[in-house]
mmCIF file of C-alpha atoms in Angstrom:
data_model
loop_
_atom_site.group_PDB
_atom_site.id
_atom_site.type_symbol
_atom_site.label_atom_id
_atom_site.label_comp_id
_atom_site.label_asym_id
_atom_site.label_seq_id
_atom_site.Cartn_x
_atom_site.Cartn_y
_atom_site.Cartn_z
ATOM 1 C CA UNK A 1 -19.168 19.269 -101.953
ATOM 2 C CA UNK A 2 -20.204 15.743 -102.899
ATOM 3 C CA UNK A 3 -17.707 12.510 -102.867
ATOM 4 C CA UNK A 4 -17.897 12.445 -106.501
ATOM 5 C CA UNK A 5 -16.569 15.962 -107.226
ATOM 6 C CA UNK A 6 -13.951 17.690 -108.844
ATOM 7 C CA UNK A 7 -12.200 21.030 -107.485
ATOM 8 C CA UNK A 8 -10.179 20.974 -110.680
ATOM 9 C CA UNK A 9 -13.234 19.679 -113.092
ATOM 10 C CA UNK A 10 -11.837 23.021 -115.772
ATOM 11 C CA UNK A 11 -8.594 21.438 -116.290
ATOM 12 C CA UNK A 12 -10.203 17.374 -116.799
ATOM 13 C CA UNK A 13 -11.502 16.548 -120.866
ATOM 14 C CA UNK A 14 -14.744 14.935 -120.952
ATOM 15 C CA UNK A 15 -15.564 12.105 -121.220
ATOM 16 C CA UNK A 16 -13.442 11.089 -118.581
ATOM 17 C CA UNK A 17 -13.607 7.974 -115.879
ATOM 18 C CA UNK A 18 -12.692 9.070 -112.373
ATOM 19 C CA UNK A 19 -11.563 6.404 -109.918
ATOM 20 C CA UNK A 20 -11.491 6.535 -106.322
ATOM 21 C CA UNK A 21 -8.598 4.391 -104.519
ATOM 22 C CA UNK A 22 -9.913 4.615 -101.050
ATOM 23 C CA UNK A 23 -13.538 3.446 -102.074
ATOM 24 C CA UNK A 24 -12.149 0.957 -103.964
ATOM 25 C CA UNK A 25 -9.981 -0.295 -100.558
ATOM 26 C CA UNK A 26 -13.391 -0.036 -98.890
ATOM 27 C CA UNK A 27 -15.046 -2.353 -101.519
ATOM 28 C CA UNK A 28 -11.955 -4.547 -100.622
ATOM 29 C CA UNK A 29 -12.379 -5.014 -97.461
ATOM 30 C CA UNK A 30 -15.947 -5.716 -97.677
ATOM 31 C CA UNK A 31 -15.179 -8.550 -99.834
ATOM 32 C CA UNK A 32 -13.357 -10.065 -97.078
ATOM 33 C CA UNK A 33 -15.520 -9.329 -94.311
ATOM 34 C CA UNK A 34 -18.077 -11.614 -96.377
ATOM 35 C CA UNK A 35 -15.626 -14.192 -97.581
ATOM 36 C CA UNK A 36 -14.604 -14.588 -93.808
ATOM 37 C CA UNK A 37 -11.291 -15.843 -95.129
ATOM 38 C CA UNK A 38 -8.681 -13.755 -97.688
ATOM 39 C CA UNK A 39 -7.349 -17.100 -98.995
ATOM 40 C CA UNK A 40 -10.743 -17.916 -100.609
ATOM 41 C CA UNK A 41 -11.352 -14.764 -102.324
ATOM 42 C CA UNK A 42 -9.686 -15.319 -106.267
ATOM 43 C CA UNK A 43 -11.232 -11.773 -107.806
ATOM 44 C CA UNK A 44 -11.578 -11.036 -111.421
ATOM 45 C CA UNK A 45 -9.596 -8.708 -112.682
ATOM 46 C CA UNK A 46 -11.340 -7.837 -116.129
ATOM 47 C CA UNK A 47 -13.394 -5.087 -114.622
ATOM 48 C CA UNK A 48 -10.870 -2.792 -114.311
ATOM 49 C CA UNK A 49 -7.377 -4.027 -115.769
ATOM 50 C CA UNK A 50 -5.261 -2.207 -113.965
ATOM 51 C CA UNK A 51 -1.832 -2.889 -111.840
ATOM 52 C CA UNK A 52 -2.771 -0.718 -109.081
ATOM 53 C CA UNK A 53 -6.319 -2.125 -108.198
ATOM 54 C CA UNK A 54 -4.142 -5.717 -108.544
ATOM 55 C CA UNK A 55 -1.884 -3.958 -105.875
ATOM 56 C CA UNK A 56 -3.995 -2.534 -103.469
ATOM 57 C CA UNK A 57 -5.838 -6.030 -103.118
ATOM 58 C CA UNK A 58 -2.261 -7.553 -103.141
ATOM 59 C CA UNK A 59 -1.729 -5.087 -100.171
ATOM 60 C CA UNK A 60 -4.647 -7.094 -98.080
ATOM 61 C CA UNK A 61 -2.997 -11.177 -98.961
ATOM 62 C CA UNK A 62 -4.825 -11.424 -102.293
ATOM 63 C CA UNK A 63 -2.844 -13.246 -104.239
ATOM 64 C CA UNK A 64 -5.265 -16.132 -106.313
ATOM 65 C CA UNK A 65 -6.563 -14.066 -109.288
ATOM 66 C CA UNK A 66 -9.032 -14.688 -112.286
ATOM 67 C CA UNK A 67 -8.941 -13.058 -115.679
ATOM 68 C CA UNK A 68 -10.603 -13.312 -119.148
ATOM 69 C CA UNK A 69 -7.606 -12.638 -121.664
ATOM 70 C CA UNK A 70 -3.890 -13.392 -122.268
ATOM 71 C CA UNK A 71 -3.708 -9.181 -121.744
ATOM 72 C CA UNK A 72 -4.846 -9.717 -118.199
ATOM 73 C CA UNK A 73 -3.192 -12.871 -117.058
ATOM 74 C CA UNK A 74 0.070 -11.564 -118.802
ATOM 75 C CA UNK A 75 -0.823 -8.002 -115.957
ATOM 76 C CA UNK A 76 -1.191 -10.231 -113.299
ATOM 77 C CA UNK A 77 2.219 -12.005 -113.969
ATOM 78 C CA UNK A 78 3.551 -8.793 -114.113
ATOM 79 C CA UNK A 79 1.901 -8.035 -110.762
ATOM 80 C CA UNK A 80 4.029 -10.965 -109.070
ATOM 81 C CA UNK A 81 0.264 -12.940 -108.425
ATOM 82 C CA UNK A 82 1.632 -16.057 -107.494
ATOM 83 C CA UNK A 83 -2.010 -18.089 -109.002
ATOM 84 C CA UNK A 84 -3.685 -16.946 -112.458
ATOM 85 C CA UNK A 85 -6.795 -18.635 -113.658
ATOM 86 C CA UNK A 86 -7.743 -17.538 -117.443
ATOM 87 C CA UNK A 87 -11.196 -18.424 -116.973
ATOM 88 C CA UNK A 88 -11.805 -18.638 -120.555
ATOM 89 C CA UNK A 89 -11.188 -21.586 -122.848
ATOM 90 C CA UNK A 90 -8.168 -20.713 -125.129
ATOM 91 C CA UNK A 91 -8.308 -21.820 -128.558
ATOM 92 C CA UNK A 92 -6.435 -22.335 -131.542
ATOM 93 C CA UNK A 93 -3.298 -19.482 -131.183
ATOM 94 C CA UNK A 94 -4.411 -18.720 -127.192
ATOM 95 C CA UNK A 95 -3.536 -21.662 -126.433
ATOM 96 C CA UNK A 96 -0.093 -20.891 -127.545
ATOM 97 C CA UNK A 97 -0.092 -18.043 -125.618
ATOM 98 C CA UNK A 98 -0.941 -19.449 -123.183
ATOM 99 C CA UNK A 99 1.916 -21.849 -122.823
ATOM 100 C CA UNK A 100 4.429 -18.874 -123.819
ATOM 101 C CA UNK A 101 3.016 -17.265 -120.422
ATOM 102 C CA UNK A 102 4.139 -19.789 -118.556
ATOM 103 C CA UNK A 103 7.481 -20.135 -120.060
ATOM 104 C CA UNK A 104 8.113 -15.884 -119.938
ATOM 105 C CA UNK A 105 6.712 -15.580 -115.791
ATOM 106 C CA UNK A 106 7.564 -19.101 -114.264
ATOM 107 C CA UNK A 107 7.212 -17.537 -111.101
ATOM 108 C CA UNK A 108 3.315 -17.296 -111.464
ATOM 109 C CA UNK A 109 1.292 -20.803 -111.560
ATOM 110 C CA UNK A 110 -1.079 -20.372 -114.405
ATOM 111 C CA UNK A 111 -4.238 -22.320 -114.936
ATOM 112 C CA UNK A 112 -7.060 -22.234 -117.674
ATOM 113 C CA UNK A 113 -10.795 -24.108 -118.138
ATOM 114 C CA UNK A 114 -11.759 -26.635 -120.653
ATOM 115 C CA UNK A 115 -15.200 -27.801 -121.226
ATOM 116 C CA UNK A 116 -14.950 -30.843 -123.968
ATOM 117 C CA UNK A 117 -12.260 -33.308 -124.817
ATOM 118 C CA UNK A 118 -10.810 -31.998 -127.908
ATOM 119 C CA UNK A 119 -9.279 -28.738 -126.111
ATOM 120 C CA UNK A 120 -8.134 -30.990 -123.450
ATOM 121 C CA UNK A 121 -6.525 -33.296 -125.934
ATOM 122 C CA UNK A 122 -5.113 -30.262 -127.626
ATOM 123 C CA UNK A 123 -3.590 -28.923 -124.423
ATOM 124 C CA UNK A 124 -2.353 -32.046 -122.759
ATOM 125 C CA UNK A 125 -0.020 -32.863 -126.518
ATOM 126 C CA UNK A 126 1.356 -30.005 -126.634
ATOM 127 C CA UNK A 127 2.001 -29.785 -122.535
ATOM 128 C CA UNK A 128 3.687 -33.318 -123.223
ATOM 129 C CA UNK A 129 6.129 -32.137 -125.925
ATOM 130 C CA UNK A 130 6.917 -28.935 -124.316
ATOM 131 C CA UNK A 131 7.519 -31.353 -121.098
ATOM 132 C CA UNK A 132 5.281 -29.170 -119.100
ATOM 133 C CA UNK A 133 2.404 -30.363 -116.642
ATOM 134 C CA UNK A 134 -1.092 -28.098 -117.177
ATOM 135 C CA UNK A 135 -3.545 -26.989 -114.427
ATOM 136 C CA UNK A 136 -6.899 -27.227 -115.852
ATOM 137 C CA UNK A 137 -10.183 -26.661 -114.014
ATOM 138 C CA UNK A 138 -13.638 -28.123 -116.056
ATOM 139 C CA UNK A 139 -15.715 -25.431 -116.466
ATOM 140 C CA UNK A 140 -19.437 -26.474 -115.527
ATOM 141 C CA UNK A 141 -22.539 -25.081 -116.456
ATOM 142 C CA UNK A 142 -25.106 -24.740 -114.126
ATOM 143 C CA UNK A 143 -28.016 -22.746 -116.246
ATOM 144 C CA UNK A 144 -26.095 -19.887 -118.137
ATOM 145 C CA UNK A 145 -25.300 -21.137 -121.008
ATOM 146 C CA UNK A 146 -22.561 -19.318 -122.169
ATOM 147 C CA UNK A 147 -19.786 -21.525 -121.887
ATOM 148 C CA UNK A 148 -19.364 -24.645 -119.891
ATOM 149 C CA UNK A 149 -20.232 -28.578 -119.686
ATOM 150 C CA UNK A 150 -23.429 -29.286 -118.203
ATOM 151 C CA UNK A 151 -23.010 -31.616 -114.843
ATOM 152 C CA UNK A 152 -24.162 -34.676 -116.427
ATOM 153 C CA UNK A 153 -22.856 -37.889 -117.651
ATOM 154 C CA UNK A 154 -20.463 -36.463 -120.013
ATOM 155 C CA UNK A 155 -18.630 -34.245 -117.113
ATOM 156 C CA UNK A 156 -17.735 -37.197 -115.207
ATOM 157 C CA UNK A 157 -16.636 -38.755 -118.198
ATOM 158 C CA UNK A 158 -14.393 -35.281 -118.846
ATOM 159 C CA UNK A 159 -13.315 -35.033 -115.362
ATOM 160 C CA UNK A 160 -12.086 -38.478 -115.415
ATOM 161 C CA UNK A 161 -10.240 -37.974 -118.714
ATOM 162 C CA UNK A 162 -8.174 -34.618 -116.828
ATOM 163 C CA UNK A 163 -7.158 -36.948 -113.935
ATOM 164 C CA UNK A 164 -6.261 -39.478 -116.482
ATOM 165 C CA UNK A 165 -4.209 -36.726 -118.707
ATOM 166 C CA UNK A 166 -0.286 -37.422 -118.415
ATOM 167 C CA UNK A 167 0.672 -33.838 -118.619
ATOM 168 C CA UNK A 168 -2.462 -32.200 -116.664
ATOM 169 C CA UNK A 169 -2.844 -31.286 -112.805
ATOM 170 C CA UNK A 170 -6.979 -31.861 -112.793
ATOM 171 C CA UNK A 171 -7.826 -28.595 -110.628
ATOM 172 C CA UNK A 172 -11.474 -28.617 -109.881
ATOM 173 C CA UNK A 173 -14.464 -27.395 -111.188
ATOM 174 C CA UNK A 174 -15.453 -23.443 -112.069
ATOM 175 C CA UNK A 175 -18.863 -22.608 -111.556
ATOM 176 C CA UNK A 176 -20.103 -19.354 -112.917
ATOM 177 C CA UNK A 177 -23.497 -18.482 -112.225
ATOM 178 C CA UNK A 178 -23.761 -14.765 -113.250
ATOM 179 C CA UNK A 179 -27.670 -15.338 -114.727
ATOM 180 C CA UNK A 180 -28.309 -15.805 -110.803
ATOM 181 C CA UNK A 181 -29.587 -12.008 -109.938
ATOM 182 C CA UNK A 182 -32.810 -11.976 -107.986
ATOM 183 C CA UNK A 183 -32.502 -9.139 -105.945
ATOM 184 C CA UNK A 184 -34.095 -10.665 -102.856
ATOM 185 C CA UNK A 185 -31.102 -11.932 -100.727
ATOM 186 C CA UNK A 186 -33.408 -15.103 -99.956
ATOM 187 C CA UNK A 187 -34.786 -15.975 -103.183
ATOM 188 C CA UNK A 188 -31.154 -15.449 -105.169
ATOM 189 C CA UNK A 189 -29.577 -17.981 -102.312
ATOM 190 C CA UNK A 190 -32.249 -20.429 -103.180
ATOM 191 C CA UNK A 191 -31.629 -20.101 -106.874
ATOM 192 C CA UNK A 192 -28.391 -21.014 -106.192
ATOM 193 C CA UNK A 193 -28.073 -23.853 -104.513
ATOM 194 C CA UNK A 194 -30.347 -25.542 -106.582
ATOM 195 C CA UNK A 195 -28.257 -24.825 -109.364
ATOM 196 C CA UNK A 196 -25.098 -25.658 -107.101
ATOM 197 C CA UNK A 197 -26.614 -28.957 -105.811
ATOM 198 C CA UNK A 198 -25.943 -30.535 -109.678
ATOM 199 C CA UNK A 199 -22.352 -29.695 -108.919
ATOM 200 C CA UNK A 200 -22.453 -31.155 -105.465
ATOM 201 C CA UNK A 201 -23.653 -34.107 -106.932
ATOM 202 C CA UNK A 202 -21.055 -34.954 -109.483
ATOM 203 C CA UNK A 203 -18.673 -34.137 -106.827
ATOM 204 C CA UNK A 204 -19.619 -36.718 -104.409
ATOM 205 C CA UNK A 205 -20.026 -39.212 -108.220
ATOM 206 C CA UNK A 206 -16.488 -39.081 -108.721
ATOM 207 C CA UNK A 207 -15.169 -39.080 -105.377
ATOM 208 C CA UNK A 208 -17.203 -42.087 -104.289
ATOM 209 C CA UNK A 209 -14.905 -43.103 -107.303
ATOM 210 C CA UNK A 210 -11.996 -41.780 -106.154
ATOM 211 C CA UNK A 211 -11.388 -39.335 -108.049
ATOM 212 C CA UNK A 212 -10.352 -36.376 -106.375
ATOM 213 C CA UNK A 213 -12.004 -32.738 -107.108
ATOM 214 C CA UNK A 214 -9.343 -30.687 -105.364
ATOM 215 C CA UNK A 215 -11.194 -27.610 -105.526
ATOM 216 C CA UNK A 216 -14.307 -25.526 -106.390
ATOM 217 C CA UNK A 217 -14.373 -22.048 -108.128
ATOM 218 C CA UNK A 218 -17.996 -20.829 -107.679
ATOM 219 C CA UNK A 219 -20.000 -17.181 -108.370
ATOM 220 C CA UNK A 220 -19.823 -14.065 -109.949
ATOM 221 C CA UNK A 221 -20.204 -10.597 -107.677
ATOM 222 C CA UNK A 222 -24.204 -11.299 -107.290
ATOM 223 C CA UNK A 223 -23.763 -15.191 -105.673
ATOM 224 C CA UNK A 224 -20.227 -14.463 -103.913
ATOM 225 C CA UNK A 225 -22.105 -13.811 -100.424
ATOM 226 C CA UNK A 226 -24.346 -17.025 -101.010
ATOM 227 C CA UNK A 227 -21.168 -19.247 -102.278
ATOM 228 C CA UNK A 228 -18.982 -17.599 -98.949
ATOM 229 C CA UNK A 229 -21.617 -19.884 -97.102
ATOM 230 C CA UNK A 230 -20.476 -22.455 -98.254
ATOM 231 C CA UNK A 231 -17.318 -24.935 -97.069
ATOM 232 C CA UNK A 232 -14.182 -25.410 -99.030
ATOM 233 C CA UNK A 233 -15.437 -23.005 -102.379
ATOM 234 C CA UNK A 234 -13.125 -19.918 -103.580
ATOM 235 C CA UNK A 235 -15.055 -17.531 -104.141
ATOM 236 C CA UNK A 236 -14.279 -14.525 -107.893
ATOM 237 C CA UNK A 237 -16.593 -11.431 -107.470
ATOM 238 C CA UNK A 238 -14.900 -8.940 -109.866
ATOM 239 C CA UNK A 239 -17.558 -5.801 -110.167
ATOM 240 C CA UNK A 240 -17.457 -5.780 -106.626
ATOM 241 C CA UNK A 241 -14.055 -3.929 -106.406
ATOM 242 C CA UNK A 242 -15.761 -0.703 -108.662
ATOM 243 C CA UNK A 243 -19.343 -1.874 -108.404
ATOM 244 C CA UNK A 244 -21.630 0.085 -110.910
ATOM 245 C CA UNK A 245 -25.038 1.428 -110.913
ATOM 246 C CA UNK A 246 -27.221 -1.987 -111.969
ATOM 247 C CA UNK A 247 -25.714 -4.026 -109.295
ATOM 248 C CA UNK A 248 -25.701 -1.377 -106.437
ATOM 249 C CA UNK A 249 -29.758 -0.748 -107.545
ATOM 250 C CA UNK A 250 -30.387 -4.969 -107.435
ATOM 251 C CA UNK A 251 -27.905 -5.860 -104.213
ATOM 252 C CA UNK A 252 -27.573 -3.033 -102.150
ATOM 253 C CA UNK A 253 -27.345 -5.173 -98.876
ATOM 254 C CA UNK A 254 -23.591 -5.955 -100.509
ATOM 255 C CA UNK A 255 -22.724 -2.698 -99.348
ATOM 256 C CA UNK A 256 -20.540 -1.843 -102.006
ATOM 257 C CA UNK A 257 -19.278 1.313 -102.851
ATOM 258 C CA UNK A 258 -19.356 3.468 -106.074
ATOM 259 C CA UNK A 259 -15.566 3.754 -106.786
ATOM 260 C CA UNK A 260 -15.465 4.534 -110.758
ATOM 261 C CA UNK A 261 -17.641 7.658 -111.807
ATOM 262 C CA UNK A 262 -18.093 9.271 -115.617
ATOM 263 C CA UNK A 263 -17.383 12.788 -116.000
ATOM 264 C CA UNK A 264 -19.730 13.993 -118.916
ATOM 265 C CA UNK A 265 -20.515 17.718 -120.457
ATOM 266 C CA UNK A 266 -23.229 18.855 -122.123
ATOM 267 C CA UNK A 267 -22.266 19.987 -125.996
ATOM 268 C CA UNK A 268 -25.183 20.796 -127.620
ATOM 269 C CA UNK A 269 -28.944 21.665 -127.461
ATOM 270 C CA UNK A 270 -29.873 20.734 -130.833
ATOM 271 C CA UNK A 271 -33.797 21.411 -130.141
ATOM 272 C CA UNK A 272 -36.564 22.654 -127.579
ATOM 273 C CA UNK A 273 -36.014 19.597 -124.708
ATOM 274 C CA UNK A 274 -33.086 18.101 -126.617
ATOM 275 C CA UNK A 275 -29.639 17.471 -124.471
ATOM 276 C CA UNK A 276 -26.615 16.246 -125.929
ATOM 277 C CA UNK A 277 -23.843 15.070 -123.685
ATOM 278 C CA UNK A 278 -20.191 13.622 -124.955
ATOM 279 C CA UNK A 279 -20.420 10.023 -123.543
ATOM 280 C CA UNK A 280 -21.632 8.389 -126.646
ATOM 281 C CA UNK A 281 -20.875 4.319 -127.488
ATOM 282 C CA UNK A 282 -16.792 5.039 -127.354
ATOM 283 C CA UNK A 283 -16.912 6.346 -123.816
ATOM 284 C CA UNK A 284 -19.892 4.360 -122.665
ATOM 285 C CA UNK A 285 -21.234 0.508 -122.531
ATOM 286 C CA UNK A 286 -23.851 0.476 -125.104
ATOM 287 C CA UNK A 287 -25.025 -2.963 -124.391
ATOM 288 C CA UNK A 288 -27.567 -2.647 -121.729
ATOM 289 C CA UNK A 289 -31.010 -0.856 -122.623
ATOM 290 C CA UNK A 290 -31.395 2.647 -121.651
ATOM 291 C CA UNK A 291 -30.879 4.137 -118.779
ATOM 292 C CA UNK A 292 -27.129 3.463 -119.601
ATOM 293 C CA UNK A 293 -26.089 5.566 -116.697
ATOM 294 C CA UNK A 294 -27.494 6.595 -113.249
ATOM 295 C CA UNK A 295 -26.529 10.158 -112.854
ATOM 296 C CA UNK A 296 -25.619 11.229 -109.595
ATOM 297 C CA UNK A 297 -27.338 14.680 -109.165
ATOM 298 C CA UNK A 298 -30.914 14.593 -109.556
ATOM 299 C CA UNK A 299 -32.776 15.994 -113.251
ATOM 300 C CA UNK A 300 -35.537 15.068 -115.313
ATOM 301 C CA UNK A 301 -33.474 13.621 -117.897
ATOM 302 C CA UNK A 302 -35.043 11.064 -120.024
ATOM 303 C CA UNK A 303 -31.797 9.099 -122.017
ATOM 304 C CA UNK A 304 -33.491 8.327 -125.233
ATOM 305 C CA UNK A 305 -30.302 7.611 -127.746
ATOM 306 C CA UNK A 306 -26.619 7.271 -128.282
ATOM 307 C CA UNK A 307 -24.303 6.871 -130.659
ATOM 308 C CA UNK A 308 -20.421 7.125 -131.706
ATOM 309 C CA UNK A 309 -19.605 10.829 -129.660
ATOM 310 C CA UNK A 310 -23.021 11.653 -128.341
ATOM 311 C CA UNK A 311 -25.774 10.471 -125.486
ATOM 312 C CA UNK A 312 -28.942 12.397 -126.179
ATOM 313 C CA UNK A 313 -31.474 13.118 -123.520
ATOM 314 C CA UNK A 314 -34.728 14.604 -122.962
ATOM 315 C CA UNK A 315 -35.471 17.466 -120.404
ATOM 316 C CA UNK A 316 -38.725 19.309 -119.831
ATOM 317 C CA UNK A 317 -36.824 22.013 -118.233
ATOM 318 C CA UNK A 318 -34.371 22.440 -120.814
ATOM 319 C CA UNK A 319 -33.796 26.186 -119.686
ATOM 320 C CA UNK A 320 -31.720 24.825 -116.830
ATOM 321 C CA UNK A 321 -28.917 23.224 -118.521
ATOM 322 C CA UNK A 322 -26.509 25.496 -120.436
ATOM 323 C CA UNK A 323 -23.739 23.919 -122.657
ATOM 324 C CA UNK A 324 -20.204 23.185 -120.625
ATOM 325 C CA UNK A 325 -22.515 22.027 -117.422
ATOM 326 C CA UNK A 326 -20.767 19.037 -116.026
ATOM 327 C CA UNK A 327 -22.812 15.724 -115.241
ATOM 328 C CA UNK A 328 -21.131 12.821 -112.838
ATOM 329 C CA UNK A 329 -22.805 9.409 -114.015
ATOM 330 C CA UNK A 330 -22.029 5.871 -112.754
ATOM 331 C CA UNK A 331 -22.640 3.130 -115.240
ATOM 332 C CA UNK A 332 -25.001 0.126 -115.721
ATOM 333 C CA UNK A 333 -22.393 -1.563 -116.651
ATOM 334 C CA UNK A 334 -18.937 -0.969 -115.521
ATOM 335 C CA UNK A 335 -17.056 -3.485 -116.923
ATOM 336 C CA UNK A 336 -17.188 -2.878 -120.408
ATOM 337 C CA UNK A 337 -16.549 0.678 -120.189
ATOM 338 C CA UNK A 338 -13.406 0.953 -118.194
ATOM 339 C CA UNK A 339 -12.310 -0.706 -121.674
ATOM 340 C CA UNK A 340 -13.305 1.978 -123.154
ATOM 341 C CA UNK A 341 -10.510 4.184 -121.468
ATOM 342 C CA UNK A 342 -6.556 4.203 -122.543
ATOM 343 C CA UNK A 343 -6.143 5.895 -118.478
ATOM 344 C CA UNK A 344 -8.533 6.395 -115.346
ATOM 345 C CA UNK A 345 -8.311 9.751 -113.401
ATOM 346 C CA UNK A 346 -7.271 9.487 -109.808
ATOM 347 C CA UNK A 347 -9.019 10.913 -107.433
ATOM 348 C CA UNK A 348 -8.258 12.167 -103.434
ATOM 349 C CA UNK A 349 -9.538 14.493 -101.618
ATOM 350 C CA UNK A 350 -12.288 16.021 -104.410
ATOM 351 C CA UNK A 351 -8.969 16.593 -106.824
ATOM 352 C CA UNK A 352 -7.632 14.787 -109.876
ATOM 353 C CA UNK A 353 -4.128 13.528 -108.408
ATOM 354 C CA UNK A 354 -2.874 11.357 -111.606
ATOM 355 C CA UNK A 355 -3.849 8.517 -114.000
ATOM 356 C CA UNK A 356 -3.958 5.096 -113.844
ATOM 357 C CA UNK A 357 -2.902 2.982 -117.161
ATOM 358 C CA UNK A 358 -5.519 0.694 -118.122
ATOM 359 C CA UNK A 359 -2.656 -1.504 -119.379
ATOM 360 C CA UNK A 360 -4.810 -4.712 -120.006
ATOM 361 C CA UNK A 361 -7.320 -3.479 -122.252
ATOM 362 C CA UNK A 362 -5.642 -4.490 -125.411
ATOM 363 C CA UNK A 363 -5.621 -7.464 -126.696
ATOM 364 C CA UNK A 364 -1.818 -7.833 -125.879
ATOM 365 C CA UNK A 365 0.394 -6.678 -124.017
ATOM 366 C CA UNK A 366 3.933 -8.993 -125.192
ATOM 367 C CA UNK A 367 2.506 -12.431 -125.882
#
């Protein structure tokens, strides 16, 4: 019997997203074999938004985390983390939930990015009359362009204004280079450090100013082995600790293991060639192009649509397939579709042992 298996697949509804704890402990300690250091690893948590993945890495000293919502941070706290980056700009109401999750856990140290002056100004008022003191990290763009201040002229001028903030503890910089994906080890190192070098250079800037950039944030899952090369940079790979099917087919030198599968059926054959399988856009990223999924036992299936309930496909041998037959798929992109799911399925020893919660998936959890 495969890895990916289920004794028990009769009594387990499709769609369904199996997890595997002891891969996912694997993946762990690979991620500190390349960091070379647990006290520079700070991993995302938005791929999978659970307490016990928090846990097990909690298990190993992990206890720096980033996140992408209030949901997430507000898990973390919950976790006892003892550091929480939101490493996303919070605007407008976030930013008073922000401050309400550092009055409800004070035992966590919380910390968020800003990338112009008016957020900044924003956060350091209302830090001031709440008599609080705000870690804030500048969040640099180094050739994404998704979010982020571009390491230029107007960074220094933003870092300076952070250290010169009454009520804010100037952090460092986050660097997020997820565009950086070259599947050559070689090339995607070269990409970036070229794009890291701009970051380098306001560095030294300021300090030769003296202004003091405490820290450095830098990479994604793709450029944490390139960034662990480096001196004195934390290091947030976040895919790493379920890894999915495009980043195991672009970096398989990470050695990452599969840890979250799909469990699919086949419920219909509509037409001569046509499959139709229950993993349709609420059970199943819809963002990437198709293939959405790499399925795990080898077919002839061609994945040619999807929609709400269904992922169509297209067999030549369509006389193989009968309707019940159960598929095991691992995403393109896992992130987005462990949101999909209110629980995960547990899974030792080929069996489906219990559920996790996906607790952070909503918006909100109390704040």
């Amino acid at each position: 019997m495969n890895w990916y298996e289920i004794l028990n697949i009769d009594t387990i509804a499709t769609p369904a997203l199996l997890v595997f704890p002891e891969r996912i402990k694997l993946n762990i300690q690979r991620m500190l074999e390349i960091s070379g250091d647990v006290n520079r690893l700070r991993p995302h948590t938005k791929t999978h938004k659970t307490a016990e993945v928090i846990k097990l890495q909690q298990e190993v000293g992990i206890n720096k985390f980033k996140c992408a919502t209030i949901a997430e941070a507000e898990l973390l706290a919950k976790c006892g983390a003892k550091e929480i980056l939101l490493a996303m700009q919070p605007v407008a109401e976030n930013i008073n939930r922000f401050f309400k999750l550092k009055e409800t856990y004070p035992n966590s140290y919380f910390s968020t990015l800003v990338d112009n002056d008016l957020i900044l100004e924003q956060i350091n008022k209302l830090a001031g009359k709440k008599s609080m003191k705000v870690g804030l990290w500048m969040d640099v763009n180094v050739g994404m362009n998704r979010t982020g201040i571009v390491p230029d002229e107007k960074a220094f001028k933003l870092f300076k204004s952070l250290i010169a903030s009454e009520n804010i503890i100037a952090e460092g910089f986050h660097v997020y280079d997820g565009h950086l994906r070259n599947p050559n080890f070689n090339q995607r190192k070269k990409d970036c450090d070229t794009a890291f070098e701009k970051v380098l250079l306001l560095k030294a800037k300021l300090e030769k100013e003296s202004f003091n950039v405490k820290h450095i944030i830098a990479g994604g899952s793709p450029s944490f082995p390139v960034h662990a090369l480096r001196d004195d940079v934390d290091l947030s790979p976040g895919t790493t600790l379920l890894w999915d099917a495009g980043y195991g087919d672009l970096f398989p030198e990470m050695k990452m293991l599969h840890a979250a599968v799909l469990v699919t059926r086949i419920i219909s054959k509509p037409s001569e060639g046509i499959l139709c399988l229950d993993l349709g856009h609420k059970s199943l990223a819809s963002e990437m192009p198709f293939p959405r999924v790499k399925f795990l036992k080898p077919n002839d299936f061609e994945q040619i649509s999807q929609s709400e309930e269904h992922f169509v496909v297209k067999t030549k041998t369509p006389e193989k397939y009968n309707i019940g037959d159960v598929f095991y798929a691992v995403p393109m992109h896992i992130c987005p579709t462990v949101a999909k799911y209110q629980e995960l399925k547990v899974v030792k020893n080929n069996a489906v042992v219990g559920t996790w919660d996906v607790v952070a998936r909503n918006q909100k959890i109390t704040i």
